[in-house]
Amino acid sequence: MLAGKRVLLIIGGGIAAFKSLDLIRRLRERGATVTPVLTKAAEEFVTPLSTSALAGQKVFRDLFDLTDEAEMGHIELSRSADLVVVAPATADLMAKMAGGHANDLASTILMATDKRVLIAPAMNVRMWEHAATQRNIETLKGDAILFVGPDEGEMACGEHGPGRMAEPLAIVDAVEAALSSGPLKGKHVLVTSGPTHEPIDPVRYIANRSSGAQGTAIARSLSALGAHVTFVTGPADVAPPPGVSVRSVQTAQQMLDAVNSALPADAAVFAAAVADWRVASASDSKIKKGDKGTPTLEFAENPDILATVSQLESGRPQLVVGFAAETDDVLAHASAKRDRKGCDWIIANDVSPETGIMGGTENAVTLISAEGHEEWPRMTKARVAERIAARIAEALK
Ligand code: CTP
């Protein structure tokens, strides 16, 4: 529920702006107050009158409107809400945000606000995939801007691919996650998830079967309890949850760099299936079949991210949680792993093929801590995630 919450909704100029009218309705249904801001381009798609009527509020449109400034200055406006939402966030608005421009009301609010910002990108697939937009996405993620979507599918322009604005209800879920006032409010929790890809050459890589399902569910549950979650993910099968700060990586080394730059954190959960080894000298060009015979790959050990963070002398998160995917002697191996790596808890599970856990929807885990071990019954990964998040909230009290 969003009762009593105030959302400042910046509507950018894209065809998806029509969905923002429904978004206003959905946010209000959950109890939020919505103050709309229209960019000049947005007014080509939705009218100030319909926006204002649905919001039940005045619409702000102009940086230099003397009446508006007299009533509420743009700086005050930028700070009057609990959350700033940009939907649709066009390529142009994202570029302005990434570049720090402040030449109209929307961009000035985004520069001046002291609140968190959630954006719902929407644009043509080529614009989304353009190198400039991809650079801006990385910059914005680094600035802790929250993303929801875009979705993939048929677009208004007739093309197909990523770039459709997330559906209003998904945006509402992300708003709820960002504004949640649960027991983890004010806490920063880092979660790693998914597999890593270790290149052999520009077209081949070594990977593993991790889907990212358990890590994603944990990030979602932590966020639902009010945590600010930094979600560092390898190339996973499942999409990141809404309302978390996503850092996408490919390799173990990139995952370590992203983790280091996301610290400090109150707690860290290492659910990623990190490759233990990388190819020592990955080739810059494609390895060809030919007269050199069968290639031999030499491996080098990857950094152990969990052990590195567990053993930090300064800036160690108060609670460090690792996972142990084992196929035999689960408890003994996992307990030894906890000691070796120096983490506080290990969540151990049996990933033998007959359990169907790896890549499946259920998990049966044992929580190992300094106090001993607890076996949890088999349940869905979503339920395991909720229990882990609840235990983390208890531990950080
Ligand atoms: N992990 C990590 N960085 C690595 C390897 C593992 O952060 N380079 C983390 C995983 O995210 C998980 C835990 O360490 O939380 C256990 O990983 P696992 O690969 O199962 O343990 P290993 O140390 O590789 O032990 P073993 O190969 O004996 O199973």
CSV table of C-alpha atoms and ligand atoms in Angstrom, one decimal:
chain,number,residue,atom,x,y,z
A,1,MET,CA,0.0,0.0,0.0
A,2,LEU,CA,1.1,3.5,-0.7
A,3,ALA,CA,-1.2,5.4,1.7
A,4,GLY,CA,0.2,8.8,2.6
A,5,LYS,CA,3.1,8.5,0.1
A,6,ARG,CA,3.8,11.3,-2.3
A,7,VAL,CA,5.0,10.5,-5.8
A,8,LEU,CA,6.4,13.2,-8.1
A,9,LEU,CA,5.7,11.7,-11.6
A,10,ILE,CA,7.7,13.2,-14.5
A,11,ILE,CA,6.1,12.2,-17.8
A,12,GLY,CA,8.5,12.3,-20.7
A,13,GLY,CA,7.6,12.7,-24.4
A,14,GLY,CA,7.0,9.3,-25.8
A,15,ILE,CA,4.1,7.3,-27.1
A,16,ALA,CA,4.1,5.3,-23.8
A,17,ALA,CA,3.0,8.5,-22.1
A,18,PHE,CA,-0.6,7.4,-22.5
A,19,LYS,CA,0.1,4.5,-20.1
A,20,SER,CA,1.3,7.0,-17.5
A,21,LEU,CA,-2.3,8.2,-17.2
A,22,ASP,CA,-3.2,4.7,-16.1
A,23,LEU,CA,-0.2,4.7,-13.8
A,24,ILE,CA,-1.5,7.8,-12.1
A,25,ARG,CA,-4.8,6.0,-11.5
A,26,ARG,CA,-3.1,2.9,-10.2
A,27,LEU,CA,-0.9,4.8,-7.8
A,28,ARG,CA,-3.9,6.7,-6.5
A,29,GLU,CA,-5.9,3.5,-6.1
A,30,ARG,CA,-3.1,2.3,-3.7
A,31,GLY,CA,-3.4,5.6,-1.7
A,32,ALA,CA,-0.5,7.6,-3.2
A,33,THR,CA,-0.7,11.3,-3.9
A,34,VAL,CA,0.6,12.0,-7.4
A,35,THR,CA,2.0,15.3,-8.5
A,36,PRO,CA,2.6,15.3,-12.3
A,37,VAL,CA,5.3,17.1,-14.2
A,38,LEU,CA,5.0,17.2,-18.0
A,39,THR,CA,7.9,17.8,-20.3
A,40,LYS,CA,7.2,19.9,-23.4
A,41,ALA,CA,7.4,16.8,-25.6
A,42,ALA,CA,5.0,14.9,-23.3
A,43,GLU,CA,2.4,17.5,-24.0
A,44,GLU,CA,2.4,16.2,-27.6
A,45,PHE,CA,1.1,12.9,-26.3
A,46,VAL,CA,-1.1,13.7,-23.3
A,47,THR,CA,-2.8,16.9,-22.4
A,48,PRO,CA,-2.2,18.8,-19.1
A,49,LEU,CA,-6.0,18.8,-18.6
A,50,SER,CA,-6.4,15.0,-18.7
A,51,THR,CA,-3.2,14.5,-16.6
A,52,SER,CA,-4.4,17.0,-14.0
A,53,ALA,CA,-7.9,15.5,-13.9
A,54,LEU,CA,-6.6,12.0,-13.3
A,55,ALA,CA,-4.1,13.1,-10.7
A,56,GLY,CA,-6.6,15.4,-9.0
A,57,GLN,CA,-3.6,17.9,-8.8
A,58,LYS,CA,-2.1,20.8,-10.6
A,59,VAL,CA,0.3,19.8,-13.3
A,60,PHE,CA,3.7,21.5,-13.4
A,61,ARG,CA,5.1,22.2,-16.8
A,62,ASP,CA,7.4,25.2,-16.9
A,63,LEU,CA,10.7,26.0,-15.1
A,64,PHE,CA,10.1,29.7,-15.5
A,65,ASP,CA,6.4,29.9,-14.6
A,66,LEU,CA,6.2,32.9,-12.2
A,67,THR,CA,2.9,31.7,-10.6
A,68,ASP,CA,4.3,28.2,-10.0
A,69,GLU,CA,7.5,29.6,-8.6
A,70,ALA,CA,5.6,31.9,-6.3
A,71,GLU,CA,3.4,29.0,-5.0
A,72,MET,CA,6.2,26.3,-4.8
A,73,GLY,CA,9.7,26.8,-6.3
A,74,HIS,CA,11.2,24.1,-8.4
A,75,ILE,CA,13.7,23.1,-5.7
A,76,GLU,CA,10.9,22.7,-3.2
A,77,LEU,CA,8.9,20.7,-5.7
A,78,SER,CA,11.8,18.4,-6.3
A,79,ARG,CA,12.0,17.6,-2.6
A,80,SER,CA,8.3,17.6,-1.7
A,81,ALA,CA,7.7,14.0,-2.7
A,82,ASP,CA,8.9,10.7,-1.2
A,83,LEU,CA,9.9,9.3,-4.5
A,84,VAL,CA,10.5,10.8,-8.0
A,85,VAL,CA,9.3,8.6,-10.8
A,86,VAL,CA,10.1,9.1,-14.5
A,87,ALA,CA,7.7,7.3,-16.8
A,88,PRO,CA,8.2,7.2,-19.7
A,89,ALA,CA,11.9,7.9,-19.4
A,90,THR,CA,12.8,8.7,-23.0
A,91,ALA,CA,16.3,8.3,-24.4
A,92,ASP,CA,16.6,12.1,-24.3
A,93,LEU,CA,15.6,12.4,-20.6
A,94,MET,CA,18.0,9.6,-19.7
A,95,ALA,CA,20.8,11.3,-21.6
A,96,LYS,CA,20.1,14.6,-19.7
A,97,MET,CA,20.1,12.8,-16.4
A,98,ALA,CA,23.4,11.0,-17.2
A,99,GLY,CA,24.9,14.2,-18.4
A,100,GLY,CA,23.6,16.3,-15.5
A,101,HIS,CA,21.7,18.8,-17.6
A,102,ALA,CA,19.2,21.1,-16.0
A,103,ASN,CA,17.5,23.1,-18.8
A,104,ASP,CA,13.8,22.5,-18.2
A,105,LEU,CA,11.6,21.7,-15.3
A,106,ALA,CA,11.9,17.9,-15.4
A,107,SER,CA,15.7,17.8,-15.7
A,108,THR,CA,16.1,20.5,-13.1
A,109,ILE,CA,14.0,18.6,-10.6
A,110,LEU,CA,16.1,15.5,-11.3
A,111,MET,CA,19.3,17.4,-10.5
A,112,ALA,CA,17.9,19.1,-7.4
A,113,THR,CA,16.0,16.3,-5.7
A,114,ASP,CA,17.3,14.7,-2.6
A,115,LYS,CA,14.9,11.7,-3.0
A,116,ARG,CA,15.4,8.4,-4.8
A,117,VAL,CA,14.6,8.3,-8.5
A,118,LEU,CA,12.9,5.4,-10.3
A,119,ILE,CA,12.8,5.4,-14.1
A,120,ALA,CA,10.7,3.4,-16.5
A,121,PRO,CA,12.5,3.6,-19.8
A,122,ALA,CA,10.6,3.6,-23.1
A,123,MET,CA,12.0,4.0,-26.6
A,124,ASN,CA,12.5,2.3,-29.9
A,125,VAL,CA,14.6,-0.8,-29.7
A,126,ARG,CA,17.5,0.7,-31.8
A,127,MET,CA,17.5,3.7,-29.5
A,128,TRP,CA,17.6,1.4,-26.5
A,129,GLU,CA,20.5,-0.6,-27.9
A,130,HIS,CA,22.4,2.4,-29.1
A,131,ALA,CA,25.9,2.7,-27.6
A,132,ALA,CA,25.0,6.1,-26.2
A,133,THR,CA,21.9,4.9,-24.4
A,134,GLN,CA,23.8,1.8,-23.1
A,135,ARG,CA,26.5,4.2,-21.7
A,136,ASN,CA,23.9,6.3,-20.1
A,137,ILE,CA,22.2,3.3,-18.5
A,138,GLU,CA,25.5,2.3,-16.9
A,139,THR,CA,26.1,5.9,-15.6
A,140,LEU,CA,22.6,6.0,-14.2
A,141,LYS,CA,22.9,2.7,-12.5
A,142,GLY,CA,26.2,3.9,-11.0
A,143,ASP,CA,24.3,6.9,-9.7
A,144,ALA,CA,21.9,4.5,-7.9
A,145,ILE,CA,18.9,5.4,-10.1
A,146,LEU,CA,16.3,2.6,-9.9
A,147,PHE,CA,15.0,1.0,-13.1
A,148,VAL,CA,11.8,-0.8,-13.9
A,149,GLY,CA,11.7,-2.4,-17.4
A,150,PRO,CA,11.8,-1.9,-20.2
A,151,ASP,CA,9.8,-4.9,-21.4
A,152,GLU,CA,10.4,-6.7,-24.6
A,153,GLY,CA,7.8,-7.0,-27.3
A,154,GLU,CA,5.9,-5.4,-30.2
A,155,MET,CA,6.4,-1.6,-30.2
A,156,ALA,CA,4.2,1.2,-31.4
A,157,CYS,CA,6.7,1.8,-34.3
A,158,GLY,CA,6.1,-1.8,-35.5
A,159,GLU,CA,9.6,-3.1,-34.4
A,160,HIS,CA,10.2,-5.8,-31.9
A,161,GLY,CA,12.6,-6.0,-28.9
A,162,PRO,CA,13.4,-4.4,-25.6
A,163,GLY,CA,12.2,-0.8,-25.2
A,164,ARG,CA,8.5,-1.0,-24.3
A,165,MET,CA,7.6,0.8,-21.1
A,166,ALA,CA,6.9,-1.6,-18.1
A,167,GLU,CA,3.2,-2.1,-17.5
A,168,PRO,CA,1.7,0.4,-15.0
A,169,LEU,CA,1.2,-2.4,-12.3
A,170,ALA,CA,4.8,-3.4,-12.6
A,171,ILE,CA,5.8,0.3,-12.1
A,172,VAL,CA,3.5,0.5,-9.0
A,173,ASP,CA,5.2,-2.7,-7.6
A,174,ALA,CA,8.6,-1.0,-8.1
A,175,VAL,CA,7.3,2.2,-6.4
A,176,GLU,CA,6.0,0.1,-3.5
A,177,ALA,CA,9.4,-1.7,-3.2
A,178,ALA,CA,11.3,1.7,-3.3
A,179,LEU,CA,9.0,3.2,-0.6
A,180,SER,CA,8.6,0.2,1.6
A,181,SER,CA,8.9,1.0,5.2
A,182,GLY,CA,9.7,-2.5,6.5
A,183,PRO,CA,12.3,-3.5,9.0
A,184,LEU,CA,15.2,-3.1,6.6
A,185,LYS,CA,14.4,0.5,5.8
A,186,GLY,CA,17.6,2.6,5.8
A,187,LYS,CA,19.7,-0.6,5.3
A,188,HIS,CA,21.9,-1.2,2.3
A,189,VAL,CA,22.1,-4.9,1.3
A,190,LEU,CA,24.3,-6.2,-1.5
A,191,VAL,CA,23.2,-9.3,-3.4
A,192,THR,CA,25.2,-11.2,-6.0
A,193,SER,CA,23.3,-13.5,-8.3
A,194,GLY,CA,23.4,-15.6,-11.5
A,195,PRO,CA,26.3,-17.3,-13.2
A,196,THR,CA,29.4,-15.7,-14.5
A,197,HIS,CA,30.7,-16.0,-18.1
A,198,GLU,CA,34.4,-16.5,-18.5
A,199,PRO,CA,35.5,-15.8,-22.1
A,200,ILE,CA,37.6,-18.3,-24.1
A,201,ASP,CA,37.7,-16.0,-27.1
A,202,PRO,CA,35.3,-13.2,-28.4
A,203,VAL,CA,32.5,-15.8,-29.2
A,204,ARG,CA,33.0,-18.6,-26.7
A,205,TYR,CA,32.8,-18.7,-22.9
A,206,ILE,CA,32.6,-21.0,-19.9
A,207,ALA,CA,29.5,-20.8,-17.9
A,208,ASN,CA,27.4,-22.8,-15.4
A,209,ARG,CA,23.7,-23.7,-15.1
A,210,SER,CA,22.7,-21.1,-12.4
A,211,SER,CA,19.4,-19.4,-13.5
A,212,GLY,CA,19.7,-16.6,-11.0
A,213,ALA,CA,16.3,-17.5,-9.6
A,214,GLN,CA,17.3,-17.8,-5.9
A,215,GLY,CA,19.4,-14.6,-5.9
A,216,THR,CA,16.7,-12.6,-7.7
A,217,ALA,CA,14.0,-13.8,-5.2
A,218,ILE,CA,16.3,-12.8,-2.3
A,219,ALA,CA,16.8,-9.4,-3.7
A,220,ARG,CA,13.1,-9.0,-4.2
A,221,SER,CA,12.3,-10.1,-0.6
A,222,LEU,CA,15.0,-7.8,0.9
A,223,SER,CA,13.6,-4.9,-1.1
A,224,ALA,CA,10.1,-5.7,0.0
A,225,LEU,CA,11.3,-5.3,3.6
A,226,GLY,CA,12.5,-1.8,2.8
A,227,ALA,CA,16.2,-2.4,2.1
A,228,HIS,CA,18.1,-0.5,-0.5
A,229,VAL,CA,19.4,-3.4,-2.6
A,230,THR,CA,22.3,-3.3,-4.9
A,231,PHE,CA,21.9,-6.3,-7.2
A,232,VAL,CA,25.1,-7.4,-8.9
A,233,THR,CA,24.1,-10.0,-11.5
A,234,GLY,CA,25.8,-12.2,-14.1
A,235,PRO,CA,23.9,-13.1,-17.2
A,236,ALA,CA,20.9,-14.8,-15.6
A,237,ASP,CA,17.8,-16.4,-17.1
A,238,VAL,CA,15.4,-14.4,-14.9
A,239,ALA,CA,14.9,-10.6,-15.0
A,240,PRO,CA,16.1,-8.5,-12.0
A,241,PRO,CA,13.4,-7.6,-9.6
A,242,PRO,CA,11.9,-4.1,-9.8
A,243,GLY,CA,13.1,-1.4,-7.5
A,244,VAL,CA,16.7,-2.5,-6.9
A,245,SER,CA,19.9,-0.9,-8.2
A,246,VAL,CA,21.1,-3.4,-10.8
A,247,ARG,CA,24.8,-3.8,-11.9
A,248,SER,CA,25.1,-6.2,-14.7
A,249,VAL,CA,28.4,-8.0,-15.2
A,250,GLN,CA,29.8,-10.9,-17.1
A,251,THR,CA,32.9,-12.2,-15.4
A,252,ALA,CA,34.0,-12.9,-11.8
A,253,GLN,CA,36.5,-10.1,-11.9
A,254,GLN,CA,33.8,-7.6,-13.0
A,255,MET,CA,31.6,-9.0,-10.3
A,256,LEU,CA,34.3,-8.3,-7.7
A,257,ASP,CA,34.8,-4.8,-9.1
A,258,ALA,CA,31.1,-4.1,-8.9
A,259,VAL,CA,30.8,-5.4,-5.4
A,260,ASN,CA,33.8,-3.3,-4.2
A,261,SER,CA,32.3,-0.2,-5.7
A,262,ALA,CA,28.9,-0.9,-4.1
A,263,LEU,CA,30.3,-1.2,-0.6
A,264,PRO,CA,29.8,-0.2,2.2
A,265,ALA,CA,26.7,-2.3,2.9
A,266,ASP,CA,25.0,-3.4,6.1
A,267,ALA,CA,24.7,-7.0,4.8
A,268,ALA,CA,25.9,-8.9,1.8
A,269,VAL,CA,24.4,-12.1,0.3
A,270,PHE,CA,26.5,-14.0,-2.2
A,271,ALA,CA,24.1,-16.1,-4.1
A,272,ALA,CA,26.0,-16.0,-7.4
A,273,ALA,CA,27.5,-19.1,-8.9
A,274,VAL,CA,30.9,-17.6,-9.6
A,275,ALA,CA,33.2,-19.5,-11.9
A,276,ASP,CA,36.2,-20.6,-9.8
A,277,TRP,CA,38.5,-20.4,-12.8
A,278,ARG,CA,38.9,-18.3,-15.9
A,279,VAL,CA,40.8,-19.0,-19.1
A,280,ALA,CA,44.3,-17.7,-18.3
A,281,SER,CA,44.9,-15.9,-21.6
A,282,ALA,CA,41.5,-15.6,-23.4
A,283,SER,CA,42.2,-15.0,-27.1
A,284,ASP,CA,41.4,-11.5,-28.5
A,285,SER,CA,40.3,-13.2,-31.8
A,286,LYS,CA,38.3,-16.2,-32.6
A,287,ILE,CA,40.2,-19.5,-32.2
A,288,LYS,CA,40.1,-21.2,-35.6
A,289,LYS,CA,40.1,-24.9,-36.4
A,290,GLY,CA,43.2,-25.5,-38.3
A,291,ASP,CA,46.6,-27.0,-38.4
A,292,LYS,CA,47.4,-26.2,-34.7
A,293,GLY,CA,45.3,-29.2,-33.7
A,294,THR,CA,43.0,-29.3,-30.6
A,295,PRO,CA,43.5,-26.2,-28.5
A,296,THR,CA,44.5,-26.6,-24.8
A,297,LEU,CA,43.0,-24.2,-22.3
A,298,GLU,CA,45.0,-23.1,-19.3
A,299,PHE,CA,43.1,-21.8,-16.3
A,300,ALA,CA,43.8,-19.2,-13.7
A,301,GLU,CA,42.0,-18.9,-10.4
A,302,ASN,CA,39.3,-16.3,-10.1
A,303,PRO,CA,39.1,-14.0,-7.0
A,304,ASP,CA,36.9,-15.4,-4.3
A,305,ILE,CA,34.4,-12.6,-3.8
A,306,LEU,CA,32.7,-14.0,-0.8
A,307,ALA,CA,36.1,-14.7,1.0
A,308,THR,CA,37.4,-11.3,0.0
A,309,VAL,CA,34.5,-9.4,1.5
A,310,SER,CA,34.3,-11.7,4.6
A,311,GLN,CA,37.9,-11.0,5.4
A,312,LEU,CA,37.9,-7.2,4.9
A,313,GLU,CA,39.7,-5.5,7.7
A,314,SER,CA,37.7,-2.4,7.4
A,315,GLY,CA,34.3,-1.8,5.8
A,316,ARG,CA,33.2,-5.4,6.2
A,317,PRO,CA,29.4,-5.7,6.2
A,318,GLN,CA,27.9,-6.5,9.6
A,319,LEU,CA,26.5,-9.7,8.1
A,320,VAL,CA,28.0,-11.7,5.3
A,321,VAL,CA,26.0,-14.6,3.9
A,322,GLY,CA,27.4,-17.2,1.5
A,323,PHE,CA,25.9,-20.2,-0.4
A,324,ALA,CA,27.2,-23.7,-0.7
A,325,ALA,CA,25.9,-25.8,-3.5
A,326,GLU,CA,27.1,-29.3,-2.7
A,327,THR,CA,26.3,-32.8,-4.1
A,328,ASP,CA,27.5,-34.9,-1.2
A,329,ASP,CA,28.2,-34.6,2.5
A,330,VAL,CA,26.4,-31.3,2.4
A,331,LEU,CA,26.6,-30.3,6.1
A,332,ALA,CA,30.3,-31.2,6.5
A,333,HIS,CA,31.4,-29.5,3.3
A,334,ALA,CA,29.3,-26.4,3.9
A,335,SER,CA,30.4,-25.9,7.5
A,336,ALA,CA,34.1,-26.2,6.3
A,337,LYS,CA,33.3,-23.6,3.6
A,338,ARG,CA,31.9,-21.2,6.2
A,339,ASP,CA,35.1,-21.5,8.3
A,340,ARG,CA,37.4,-21.3,5.2
A,341,LYS,CA,35.8,-18.2,3.7
A,342,GLY,CA,35.1,-16.4,7.0
A,343,CYS,CA,31.4,-15.6,6.4
A,344,ASP,CA,28.8,-15.4,9.1
A,345,TRP,CA,26.2,-17.7,7.6
A,346,ILE,CA,26.2,-20.3,4.9
A,347,ILE,CA,23.0,-21.3,3.1
A,348,ALA,CA,23.7,-24.9,2.0
A,349,ASN,CA,21.8,-26.9,-0.4
A,350,ASP,CA,22.1,-30.3,-2.2
A,351,VAL,CA,22.2,-29.7,-6.0
A,352,SER,CA,22.5,-33.3,-7.0
A,353,PRO,CA,20.6,-33.7,-10.3
A,354,GLU,CA,17.9,-35.9,-8.7
A,355,THR,CA,16.9,-33.0,-6.3
A,356,GLY,CA,15.9,-30.9,-9.3
A,357,ILE,CA,17.0,-27.8,-7.4
A,358,MET,CA,19.5,-26.3,-9.9
A,359,GLY,CA,17.3,-24.4,-12.4
A,360,GLY,CA,14.1,-25.5,-10.6
A,361,THR,CA,11.6,-23.5,-8.6
A,362,GLU,CA,12.1,-25.2,-5.2
A,363,ASN,CA,14.9,-25.4,-2.8
A,364,ALA,CA,15.7,-27.3,0.4
A,365,VAL,CA,18.4,-25.4,2.4
A,366,THR,CA,20.3,-25.6,5.7
A,367,LEU,CA,21.2,-22.4,7.4
A,368,ILE,CA,24.6,-22.8,9.1
A,369,SER,CA,25.8,-20.1,11.5
A,370,ALA,CA,28.2,-19.9,14.5
A,371,GLU,CA,25.2,-21.1,16.6
A,372,GLY,CA,24.8,-24.3,14.7
A,373,HIS,CA,22.6,-25.4,11.8
A,374,GLU,CA,18.9,-25.4,11.0
A,375,GLU,CA,17.4,-27.6,8.3
A,376,TRP,CA,14.5,-25.9,6.5
A,377,PRO,CA,11.8,-28.0,4.8
A,378,ARG,CA,11.7,-28.0,1.0
A,379,MET,CA,9.8,-24.9,-0.2
A,380,THR,CA,9.6,-22.6,-3.2
A,381,LYS,CA,12.7,-20.4,-3.8
A,382,ALA,CA,10.4,-17.4,-3.2
A,383,ARG,CA,9.6,-18.7,0.2
A,384,VAL,CA,13.2,-19.5,1.0
A,385,ALA,CA,14.0,-15.9,0.0
A,386,GLU,CA,11.4,-14.5,2.3
A,387,ARG,CA,12.7,-16.5,5.2
A,388,ILE,CA,16.3,-15.5,4.5
A,389,ALA,CA,15.3,-11.8,4.2
A,390,ALA,CA,13.3,-12.0,7.5
A,391,ARG,CA,16.3,-13.5,9.3
A,392,ILE,CA,18.6,-10.8,7.9
A,393,ALA,CA,16.2,-8.2,9.2
A,394,GLU,CA,16.3,-9.8,12.6
A,395,ALA,CA,20.1,-10.0,12.6
A,396,LEU,CA,20.5,-6.3,11.6
A,397,LYS,CA,18.1,-5.0,14.3
B,1,CTP,N1,31.9,-17.4,-4.4
B,1,CTP,C1,32.4,-16.2,-4.7
B,1,CTP,N2,33.5,-16.0,-5.5
B,1,CTP,C2,34.0,-17.1,-6.1
B,1,CTP,C3,33.5,-18.4,-5.8
B,1,CTP,C4,32.4,-18.5,-5.0
B,1,CTP,O1,31.9,-15.2,-4.1
B,1,CTP,N3,35.0,-17.0,-6.9
B,1,CTP,C5,30.8,-17.5,-3.4
B,1,CTP,C6,29.5,-18.0,-4.0
B,1,CTP,O2,28.7,-16.9,-4.4
B,1,CTP,C7,28.9,-18.8,-2.8
B,1,CTP,C8,30.1,-19.3,-2.1
B,1,CTP,O3,31.2,-18.5,-2.5
B,1,CTP,O4,28.3,-17.9,-1.9
B,1,CTP,C9,30.3,-20.8,-2.4
B,1,CTP,O5,30.8,-21.0,-3.6
B,1,CTP,P1,31.3,-22.4,-4.2
B,1,CTP,O6,31.7,-22.2,-5.6
B,1,CTP,O7,30.2,-23.4,-3.9
B,1,CTP,O8,32.5,-22.7,-3.2
B,1,CTP,P2,34.0,-23.1,-3.6
B,1,CTP,O9,34.8,-22.2,-2.8
B,1,CTP,O10,34.2,-23.0,-5.0
B,1,CTP,O11,34.2,-24.5,-3.0
B,1,CTP,P3,34.1,-25.9,-3.8
B,1,CTP,O12,34.6,-25.7,-5.1
B,1,CTP,O13,34.9,-26.8,-2.9
B,1,CTP,O14,32.7,-26.3,-3.7
